[in-house]
Structures are given as structure tokens and as C-alpha cells.
């Protein structure tokens, strides 16, 4: 049961809204006309949801919002107004309102907004903040059970000496996971050395990895220790190890077996103590079958395997990632807090994110700098994301023809009438004339779709 505080200083509107909300068994509604009484109650009680009108004689909905957030930062506040302006909605969102609804609206739209607010509340209650300061400070952001399971595995394997193989698509954060393992291990304080196996040509890679002696090749004017030596007593991270050449695979295998290396052009073997973490976006077992990756090296690396699911398979992480990265940008640029409109959020949650977290971060940067308002609208998003939006929603496409037709007509009539009622400020006579309807037919349609308006 959720406690809801409903506030509107117009009796007819308050009674209508209370009746609509009371039809839900999971809502316990306290309805008030006096803003001062509401402020007094907010000091004594914690409400899960507050729904308030914006313009009232005694206090404004913004005053109620400020008080609600002061006493209970987790409370969700929905502000309703027949005087909707961009400035008012921006101010409300900046102060922490969950949503801003303009009259006229339908009971369906109101419940959609309420359901989203309650879902957000449930998710925040179910999200356990990681008490491990290393994980909390690592920059990893997650809510999904899949990532919670990954973090639990990291905590178990980090203190061990075993090699780790991280599997995941590009952009899922494999290096971040590797760094967390290093931080949680007893090697923290010693070097963490990352190298991308596809970034350097083979002749340079060998020298960078194992080092070289003076005169080993043209240009080798002095002895240079390799990265593996530098990583001694620490952790070495091979990113995209599936791109490593066969020749280097042989040398890496020898190092893993003997725990010794030999510099290019050198005779002396050097003992090293390095933990190896490797990552790939390839199916290494298939690469082994196809002869592209050594089977013996695969088993040496695959002491423990961690799979990082793509972002499209952990939708619960999308909103926390969006909010976290947007907040970082606002702090960095010393700008007012920005947020995404609900339409933009819905679109971003349904997008497939083929580039995963890296793509999401790049998209946020673009939207942040190009948006002219503190609320990032759907139109501020890249065109390739907007292209994913179907002109007909997926839930309608999944219906049988007659059901889909009826639902489409319902949505059209609701939006059409709401638009004209808003345009005419709730005046029935003007709206009826503009729509080519008589007053009786218009009243019938308003009642049919339970459109809430202010005349």
C-alpha cells in the first residue's frame, strides 16, 4: 500500500481526482484543499507520492514540492497545472519533481505517470548501496541483478592468484571490471598495466611487452624494460586478447608457464610475479576451433571466466547510468542540473545500445552540449536513436487487427480532444465548434475517455 497526498484548492477537481485514485487498491489517498494543512502533514508524515496543483491561492505547488523534498528526499512529487509553461516545468524538475502534467489529461495518462513514479520508488528501495568503498569509488553504476551477480563474483575471486578472462561486447566496461579486481586484490598499490592487443603492430608489441636490450634492432640505442617487468607484483590487463598474433600467443604462454620473460635480443631470463587478466569481445572457444587462438593459452587464461552482459539485456541499468553520467557532466561544466524528459527516457530505455555503456556516455555528452533547455527532450537525441522509434508502438503492433484498430482510435480521440481543450483553456463551446462537434457529443467523449480539464 502506497501513501498518497493529493492537494488541489478547487473542490470539484479534488473530488474527481480522489475518486479516480481511490479506484486503485494499492493507493491510500489523503485529499486536501488547504495547502497549509498539507505542509503540516508533510512535517509529520512521509508520503510515497504527492500530487499537487501548481497554482493555488495560499501556496504554490512549488512550495509543496520544496517542503516534501526537504522532509523526505525519496518522495516522488507530481505537479498538475492548467497553466503549463516551459519555465514552470523546468523549475519543478530542477527542484526534484518526478513529473509535470498539464491539463487537460486523461485518467490513463495520470495512472501511467503514477505507475512510473511508484516503480521508481520500488527500484530505489530495492537498490542496496554497495558498502565496499572500493566498488563505490570505482565509478561502476548498476541496479540490475546481472551486474550484482558480477560484483559478487569479483569480490570472491579478487583476493585469489588465478588468472581471469572477461567476456563481453565492446563498450560494456571490461577494463573497469579488471581495475576493480586489481583494487580488491592484495596487489593494490602495485601497478595495473593495460595494453590493447590490437593497437600495436607485432614487431613493436613484442618489444613493448617484453622489453629489449641495447642493439637488439635498429633504433634500440639503450636497454628498455618491458611493460610486463613494469607490472611486476601488480596486474597486467590484456584487452582484446583475441586480436593477439599466434607468435605472441606462444611467448605469452611460455611466460604464463615459467613466470619468466626474456627481453628482445637478450639471453637472460627475468623472473616476474604478475597476475594476468584478459578480456575479449570474441568467442574464444570458437576462435580455438577455427585455429585462430591457441587452445593451451585459452585454458591458461580461463581459470575463471566473467561474462559482462550487454546493456540491452540489463535495462534496469540504463536510467542510473544516464543520471550518473549527466550529473558528472553538469558538475564538470559547473552547469545547472539537467534531466531527461519522460519521452526521452522511454525512448532511451527501449533503444538497443549496440555500443553499450561507451555509446551511452557519448550520447549523453552530445545531448548535454546541444540541448538549449535544462530538460533534454526527445528531439535533442541523435537521429539514429530517433530512427529506432516506430510510428506505431510495439504494444499496438502485437495486438490482433480489431484490437489494434480500437486502441489506435482511442489514443487518437484522446490526444485530439486533449489538444483542443488545452488550446481553448477548457472552454467546451469553443472546443466543440473548433472540432465540428455539438456540446453533447463532446461531453460524451470527455466522459468516455475520462479527460480531466479545467473550464
Coordinates of C-alpha atoms in Angstrom, one line a residue:
X1 CA 0.0 0.0 0.0
X2 CA 1.4 3.4 -1.0
X3 CA 0.5 6.6 0.9
X4 CA -0.5 9.4 -1.5
X5 CA -1.1 13.0 -0.6
X6 CA -3.4 14.8 -3.0
X7 CA -3.7 18.5 -3.0
X8 CA -5.9 20.9 -5.0
X9 CA -7.7 24.0 -3.8
X10 CA -10.6 23.5 -6.2
X11 CA -13.2 21.2 -4.6
X12 CA -14.6 19.8 -7.9
X13 CA -11.1 18.9 -9.2
X14 CA -10.0 17.4 -5.9
X15 CA -13.1 15.2 -5.6
X16 CA -12.7 14.0 -9.2
X17 CA -9.1 13.1 -8.7
X18 CA -9.7 11.5 -5.4
X19 CA -12.4 9.3 -6.9
X20 CA -10.0 8.2 -9.7
X21 CA -7.1 7.4 -7.4
X22 CA -9.3 5.6 -4.9
X23 CA -10.2 3.1 -7.7
X24 CA -6.7 1.6 -7.1
X25 CA -6.5 -0.8 -4.2
X26 CA -2.8 -0.1 -3.7
X27 CA -3.2 3.6 -3.0
X28 CA -4.2 5.1 0.3
X29 CA -5.2 8.6 -0.6
X30 CA -5.3 11.7 1.7
X31 CA -7.1 14.5 -0.1
X32 CA -6.8 18.1 1.0
X33 CA -7.9 21.5 -0.2
X34 CA -5.8 23.6 2.2
X35 CA -2.1 23.9 1.3
X36 CA -1.2 24.9 4.9
X37 CA -2.7 21.6 6.2
X38 CA -0.7 19.8 3.6
X39 CA 2.5 21.5 4.7
X40 CA 1.8 20.5 8.3
X41 CA 1.2 16.9 7.4
X42 CA 4.4 16.8 5.4
X43 CA 6.3 17.7 8.6
X44 CA 4.8 14.8 10.5
X45 CA 4.3 12.0 7.8
X46 CA 6.3 10.5 5.0
X47 CA 4.3 10.1 1.8
X48 CA 5.4 7.8 -1.1
X49 CA 3.7 10.1 -3.6
X50 CA 2.5 13.7 -3.5
X51 CA 0.2 15.0 -6.3
X52 CA -0.4 18.7 -6.1
X53 CA -1.8 21.5 -8.3
X54 CA 0.6 24.2 -9.3
X55 CA -1.5 27.4 -8.9
X56 CA -3.3 27.7 -5.5
X57 CA -4.3 30.8 -3.6
X58 CA -2.4 30.2 -0.4
X59 CA 0.8 28.4 -1.6
X60 CA 2.1 27.1 -4.9
X61 CA 2.8 23.5 -5.9
X62 CA 6.5 24.5 -5.9
X63 CA 6.2 25.4 -2.2
X64 CA 4.7 21.9 -1.6
X65 CA 7.5 20.3 -3.6
X66 CA 10.2 22.0 -1.7
X67 CA 8.7 21.0 1.7
X68 CA 8.1 17.4 0.6
X69 CA 11.7 17.0 -0.7
X70 CA 13.1 18.7 2.5
X71 CA 11.3 16.2 4.8
X72 CA 11.6 13.1 2.5
X73 CA 14.1 13.3 -0.3
X74 CA 12.9 9.9 -1.7
X75 CA 9.3 11.1 -2.1
X76 CA 8.1 11.4 -5.7
X77 CA 6.1 14.6 -6.5
X78 CA 3.8 15.0 -9.5
X79 CA 2.7 18.6 -10.2
X80 CA -0.5 19.2 -12.2
X81 CA -1.3 22.5 -13.9
X82 CA -3.7 24.1 -16.2
X83 CA -1.2 26.9 -16.7
X84 CA 1.7 24.9 -18.1
X85 CA 4.8 26.7 -19.2
X86 CA 8.2 25.5 -20.0
X87 CA 9.7 27.7 -17.3
X88 CA 7.4 26.2 -14.6
X89 CA 8.1 22.6 -15.7
X90 CA 11.8 23.2 -15.8
X91 CA 11.8 24.7 -12.3
X92 CA 9.7 21.8 -11.0
X93 CA 12.0 19.2 -12.5
X94 CA 15.1 21.0 -11.3
X95 CA 13.7 21.0 -7.7
X96 CA 13.2 17.3 -7.9
X97 CA 9.6 16.8 -9.2
X98 CA 9.1 13.4 -10.8
X99 CA 6.8 14.8 -13.5
X100 CA 4.8 17.8 -14.5
X101 CA 1.3 17.2 -16.1
X102 CA -0.6 19.8 -18.0
X103 CA -4.4 19.9 -18.1
X104 CA -6.3 18.5 -19.8
X105 CA -5.2 14.9 -19.3
X106 CA -6.9 11.5 -19.0
X107 CA -7.0 9.2 -16.1
X108 CA -5.0 6.8 -18.2
X109 CA -2.2 9.4 -18.5
X110 CA -2.3 10.1 -14.8
X111 CA -2.0 6.4 -13.9
X112 CA 0.8 6.0 -16.3
X113 CA 2.7 8.7 -14.5
X114 CA 1.8 7.4 -11.1
X115 CA 2.9 3.9 -12.1
X116 CA 6.3 5.2 -13.3
X117 CA 6.7 7.1 -10.0
X118 CA 5.9 4.1 -7.9
X119 CA 8.1 1.8 -10.0
X120 CA 11.0 4.3 -9.5
X121 CA 10.3 4.3 -5.7
X122 CA 10.3 0.4 -5.6
X123 CA 13.6 0.3 -7.6
X124 CA 15.3 2.8 -5.3
X125 CA 14.1 0.8 -2.2
X126 CA 15.4 -2.4 -3.7
X127 CA 18.8 -0.9 -4.7
X128 CA 21.3 -1.7 -2.0
X129 CA 24.2 0.8 -1.9
X130 CA 27.5 -1.1 -2.1
X131 CA 29.1 -0.8 1.3
X132 CA 32.5 -1.7 -0.2
X133 CA 34.3 1.7 -0.6
X134 CA 36.4 0.3 -3.5
X135 CA 33.4 -0.7 -5.5
X136 CA 31.6 2.5 -4.6
X137 CA 34.5 4.7 -5.7
X138 CA 35.3 2.7 -8.9
X139 CA 32.7 4.5 -11.0
X140 CA 30.7 1.4 -11.8
X141 CA 26.9 2.1 -11.8
X142 CA 24.3 -0.7 -11.8
X143 CA 21.0 -1.8 -10.5
X144 CA 20.4 -5.0 -12.4
X145 CA 20.6 -8.4 -10.8
X146 CA 23.0 -9.5 -13.6
X147 CA 25.6 -6.8 -12.5
X148 CA 25.0 -7.5 -8.8
X149 CA 26.0 -11.1 -9.5
X150 CA 29.1 -10.0 -11.4
X151 CA 30.2 -7.8 -8.5
X152 CA 29.7 -10.7 -6.0
X153 CA 32.0 -12.9 -8.2
X154 CA 34.6 -10.1 -8.3
X155 CA 34.7 -9.9 -4.5
X156 CA 35.2 -13.7 -4.3
X157 CA 38.0 -14.0 -6.9
X158 CA 39.9 -10.8 -6.4
X159 CA 42.0 -12.0 -3.4
X160 CA 43.0 -15.2 -5.3
X161 CA 46.0 -15.6 -7.6
X162 CA 44.1 -17.1 -10.5
X163 CA 44.1 -15.6 -14.0
X164 CA 40.8 -14.1 -15.1
X165 CA 39.1 -14.0 -18.6
X166 CA 36.5 -11.3 -19.0
X167 CA 34.0 -11.8 -21.9
X168 CA 31.8 -9.0 -23.2
X169 CA 30.8 -6.9 -26.1
X170 CA 32.7 -3.7 -26.9
X171 CA 31.8 -0.9 -24.6
X172 CA 30.5 -3.0 -21.7
X173 CA 33.2 -1.9 -19.3
X174 CA 35.6 -4.8 -19.3
X175 CA 38.7 -2.7 -18.3
X176 CA 36.7 -1.1 -15.4
X177 CA 35.9 -4.6 -14.2
X178 CA 39.6 -5.6 -14.4
X179 CA 40.6 -2.5 -12.5
X180 CA 38.1 -3.3 -9.7
X181 CA 39.6 -6.9 -9.4
X182 CA 43.0 -5.3 -9.1
X183 CA 41.8 -2.8 -6.5
X184 CA 40.1 -5.5 -4.4
X185 CA 43.2 -7.8 -4.5
X186 CA 46.4 -7.7 -2.3
X187 CA 48.2 -6.3 -5.4
X188 CA 46.5 -2.9 -5.0
X189 CA 49.3 -0.4 -4.5
X190 CA 51.4 -2.1 -7.2
X191 CA 51.0 -1.3 -10.9
X192 CA 47.9 -2.0 -13.0
X193 CA 49.1 -2.1 -16.6
X194 CA 46.6 -2.2 -19.5
X195 CA 47.5 -2.9 -23.1
X196 CA 45.3 -3.3 -26.2
X197 CA 46.4 -6.3 -28.2
X198 CA 45.1 -4.8 -31.5
X199 CA 46.6 -1.4 -31.1
X200 CA 50.2 -2.1 -31.9
X201 CA 51.9 -3.9 -34.8
X202 CA 53.5 -7.2 -33.9
X203 CA 57.1 -6.1 -34.1
X204 CA 56.5 -3.2 -31.7
X205 CA 54.2 -5.1 -29.5
X206 CA 56.8 -7.7 -28.6
X207 CA 59.3 -5.0 -27.7
X208 CA 56.7 -3.1 -25.6
X209 CA 55.6 -6.2 -23.8
X210 CA 58.9 -8.0 -23.1
X211 CA 61.4 -5.1 -23.4
X212 CA 64.6 -5.1 -25.4
X213 CA 68.4 -5.0 -25.0
X214 CA 70.6 -2.3 -26.5
X215 CA 71.3 -3.1 -30.1
X216 CA 68.5 -5.7 -30.4
X217 CA 67.3 -3.9 -33.5
X218 CA 67.7 -0.7 -35.5
X219 CA 66.9 2.2 -33.2
X220 CA 67.4 0.2 -29.9
X221 CA 70.1 2.6 -28.6
X222 CA 69.6 1.6 -25.0
X223 CA 68.1 -1.2 -22.9
X224 CA 64.4 -0.8 -22.2
X225 CA 62.4 -2.9 -19.7
X226 CA 59.1 -4.1 -21.0
X227 CA 55.6 -3.5 -19.6
X228 CA 55.5 -6.9 -18.0
X229 CA 58.5 -6.0 -16.0
X230 CA 57.0 -2.7 -15.0
X231 CA 53.8 -4.6 -13.8
X232 CA 55.8 -6.9 -11.5
X233 CA 53.9 -7.6 -8.3
X234 CA 50.9 -6.0 -9.9
X235 CA 48.3 -6.8 -12.5
X236 CA 48.6 -6.9 -16.3
X237 CA 45.5 -6.4 -18.4
X238 CA 45.4 -7.7 -22.0
X239 CA 42.5 -6.0 -23.6
X240 CA 41.0 -7.7 -26.8
X241 CA 43.4 -10.7 -26.4
X242 CA 41.6 -12.4 -29.3
X243 CA 43.5 -10.0 -31.6
X244 CA 46.9 -11.2 -30.4
X245 CA 49.1 -12.8 -33.1
X246 CA 49.9 -16.5 -33.0
X247 CA 53.6 -15.8 -32.5
X248 CA 52.9 -13.6 -29.4
X249 CA 50.5 -16.1 -28.1
X250 CA 53.3 -18.7 -27.9
X251 CA 55.6 -16.3 -26.0
X252 CA 52.8 -15.3 -23.6
X253 CA 52.0 -19.0 -23.0
X254 CA 55.7 -19.6 -22.1
X255 CA 55.6 -16.7 -19.7
X256 CA 52.5 -18.0 -18.0
X257 CA 54.0 -21.4 -17.6
X258 CA 57.5 -20.4 -16.4
X259 CA 56.7 -17.0 -14.9
X260 CA 59.8 -15.7 -16.6
X261 CA 60.4 -13.4 -19.6
X262 CA 63.3 -12.7 -21.9
X263 CA 63.8 -9.3 -23.5
X264 CA 64.1 -9.0 -27.3
X265 CA 67.8 -9.5 -28.1
X266 CA 68.6 -10.8 -24.6
X267 CA 69.8 -14.1 -23.2
X268 CA 69.0 -13.6 -19.5
X269 CA 65.6 -14.8 -18.2
X270 CA 63.9 -12.4 -15.7
X271 CA 61.5 -13.7 -13.0
X272 CA 58.2 -11.9 -12.8
X273 CA 55.2 -12.1 -10.5
X274 CA 52.2 -10.7 -12.4
X275 CA 48.5 -11.5 -12.3
X276 CA 47.0 -11.8 -15.8
X277 CA 43.5 -10.5 -16.6
X278 CA 42.5 -10.8 -20.2
X279 CA 39.4 -9.5 -22.0
X280 CA 37.8 -10.1 -25.4
X281 CA 34.7 -9.4 -27.3
X282 CA 35.2 -12.6 -29.3
X283 CA 34.0 -16.2 -28.7
X284 CA 37.4 -17.6 -27.8
X285 CA 36.2 -21.2 -27.9
X286 CA 35.1 -20.7 -31.5
X287 CA 38.4 -19.0 -32.2
X288 CA 40.2 -22.1 -30.8
X289 CA 38.1 -24.3 -33.1
X290 CA 38.9 -22.2 -36.1
X291 CA 42.6 -22.3 -35.3
X292 CA 42.9 -18.6 -34.6
X293 CA 43.7 -18.9 -30.9
X294 CA 45.8 -21.5 -29.1
X295 CA 43.9 -23.9 -27.0
X296 CA 46.6 -24.3 -24.4
X297 CA 46.7 -20.5 -23.9
X298 CA 42.9 -20.3 -23.7
X299 CA 42.9 -22.8 -20.8
X300 CA 45.8 -20.9 -19.1
X301 CA 43.8 -17.7 -19.2
X302 CA 40.4 -19.2 -18.4
X303 CA 41.0 -20.0 -14.7
X304 CA 37.8 -18.1 -14.0
X305 CA 35.5 -16.5 -16.6
X306 CA 33.4 -13.4 -16.1
X307 CA 30.6 -12.5 -18.6
X308 CA 29.6 -8.9 -18.7
X309 CA 26.0 -8.7 -20.2
X310 CA 25.3 -6.1 -22.9
X311 CA 23.3 -3.1 -21.8
X312 CA 20.2 -4.2 -23.8
X313 CA 20.0 -7.2 -21.5
X314 CA 20.1 -5.1 -18.3
X315 CA 17.6 -2.4 -19.0
X316 CA 17.4 -1.5 -15.2
X317 CA 21.0 -0.1 -15.5
X318 CA 20.1 2.4 -18.3
X319 CA 18.5 5.1 -16.2
X320 CA 21.1 5.0 -13.4
X321 CA 23.8 5.3 -16.0
X322 CA 22.1 8.2 -17.7
X323 CA 21.6 10.1 -14.5
X324 CA 25.1 9.4 -13.2
X325 CA 26.9 10.5 -16.4
X326 CA 24.7 13.5 -16.8
X327 CA 25.4 14.6 -13.2
X328 CA 29.1 14.2 -13.8
X329 CA 28.9 16.5 -16.9
X330 CA 26.8 19.1 -15.0
X331 CA 29.4 19.2 -12.2
X332 CA 32.3 19.3 -14.6
X333 CA 30.9 22.2 -16.6
X334 CA 29.5 23.9 -13.5
X335 CA 26.0 23.9 -15.1
X336 CA 22.6 23.7 -13.5
X337 CA 21.3 20.1 -13.2
X338 CA 19.9 18.8 -16.4
X339 CA 17.5 15.9 -16.7
X340 CA 15.8 13.9 -19.5
X341 CA 12.1 14.3 -20.3
X342 CA 9.9 11.2 -19.8
X343 CA 9.5 10.8 -23.5
X344 CA 13.3 10.9 -23.9
X345 CA 13.7 8.4 -21.1
X346 CA 11.2 6.0 -22.6
X347 CA 13.0 6.1 -25.9
X348 CA 16.4 5.6 -24.4
X349 CA 15.2 2.7 -22.4
X350 CA 13.8 1.0 -25.5
X351 CA 16.9 1.6 -27.6
X352 CA 19.2 -1.4 -28.1
X353 CA 22.6 0.3 -27.4
X354 CA 24.8 -1.7 -29.7
X355 CA 27.8 0.2 -28.4
X356 CA 26.8 -0.4 -24.8
X357 CA 27.9 1.9 -22.0
X358 CA 30.5 3.7 -24.2
X359 CA 27.8 4.6 -26.7
X360 CA 25.5 5.8 -23.9
X361 CA 28.3 8.1 -22.5
X362 CA 29.0 9.6 -25.9
X363 CA 25.2 10.2 -26.5
X364 CA 24.9 12.0 -23.1
X365 CA 27.8 14.3 -24.0
X366 CA 26.2 15.2 -27.3
X367 CA 22.7 15.8 -25.8
X368 CA 24.2 17.8 -22.9
X369 CA 26.0 20.3 -25.1
X370 CA 23.4 20.6 -27.9
X371 CA 20.2 20.9 -25.7
X372 CA 19.2 24.5 -25.1
X373 CA 17.0 23.7 -22.0
X374 CA 17.7 22.1 -18.7
X375 CA 15.3 19.3 -19.7
X376 CA 16.8 17.2 -22.6
X377 CA 13.9 16.5 -24.9
X378 CA 13.4 13.6 -27.3
X379 CA 14.3 15.9 -30.2
X380 CA 17.7 16.6 -28.7
X381 CA 18.7 12.9 -29.1
X382 CA 20.8 11.7 -32.1
X383 CA 18.8 10.9 -35.2
X384 CA 20.0 7.2 -35.2
X385 CA 18.2 6.8 -31.9
X386 CA 15.1 8.5 -33.1
X387 CA 15.0 6.2 -36.1
X388 CA 14.5 3.3 -33.7
X389 CA 11.2 4.8 -32.7
X390 CA 8.3 3.2 -34.6
X391 CA 5.4 5.4 -35.8
X392 CA 3.1 2.7 -34.2
X393 CA 4.1 1.5 -30.8
X394 CA 5.2 -2.1 -30.2
X395 CA 2.3 -2.8 -27.9
X396 CA -0.2 -1.9 -30.7
X397 CA 1.7 -4.0 -33.3
X398 CA 1.5 -7.0 -31.0
X399 CA -2.3 -6.9 -30.9
X400 CA -4.8 -8.5 -33.3
X401 CA -6.2 -6.2 -36.0
X402 CA -9.5 -5.3 -34.4
X403 CA -8.0 -4.7 -31.0
X404 CA -5.1 -2.6 -32.5
X405 CA -7.6 -0.6 -34.5
X406 CA -9.8 0.1 -31.4
X407 CA -6.7 1.1 -29.3
X408 CA -5.4 3.4 -32.1
X409 CA -8.8 5.2 -32.4
X410 CA -8.9 5.6 -28.6
X411 CA -5.4 7.1 -28.5
X412 CA -6.2 9.4 -31.4
X413 CA -9.5 10.7 -30.0
X414 CA -7.9 11.2 -26.5
X415 CA -4.9 13.1 -27.8
X416 CA -7.1 15.1 -30.3
X417 CA -9.6 16.2 -27.8
X418 CA -7.0 16.9 -25.1
X419 CA -5.1 19.2 -27.6
X420 CA -8.1 21.3 -28.5
X421 CA -9.3 21.5 -24.8
X422 CA -5.9 22.8 -23.8
X423 CA -5.8 25.2 -26.8
X424 CA -9.2 26.6 -25.7
X425 CA -8.4 26.6 -22.0
X426 CA -11.1 24.1 -21.3
X427 CA -13.9 26.1 -22.9
X428 CA -16.4 23.5 -24.1
X429 CA -18.3 25.7 -26.5
X430 CA -15.1 26.9 -28.3
X431 CA -13.7 23.4 -28.4
X432 CA -16.9 21.9 -29.8
X433 CA -17.1 24.5 -32.6
X434 CA -13.4 24.0 -33.4
X435 CA -13.8 20.2 -33.6
X436 CA -17.0 20.3 -35.5
X437 CA -18.9 18.6 -32.7
X438 CA -22.0 19.6 -30.7
X439 CA -21.6 20.2 -27.0
X440 CA -23.4 17.0 -26.1
X441 CA -21.2 14.8 -28.2
X442 CA -18.1 16.5 -26.8
X443 CA -19.2 15.9 -23.3
X444 CA -19.9 12.3 -24.1
X445 CA -16.4 11.8 -25.4
X446 CA -14.8 13.6 -22.5
X447 CA -16.7 11.3 -20.1
X448 CA -15.9 8.2 -22.2
X449 CA -12.1 8.8 -22.0
X450 CA -12.2 10.4 -18.6
X451 CA -10.4 13.5 -19.8
X452 CA -9.6 15.9 -16.9
X453 CA -9.8 19.6 -17.8
X454 CA -10.4 23.0 -16.2
X455 CA -13.1 25.1 -17.8

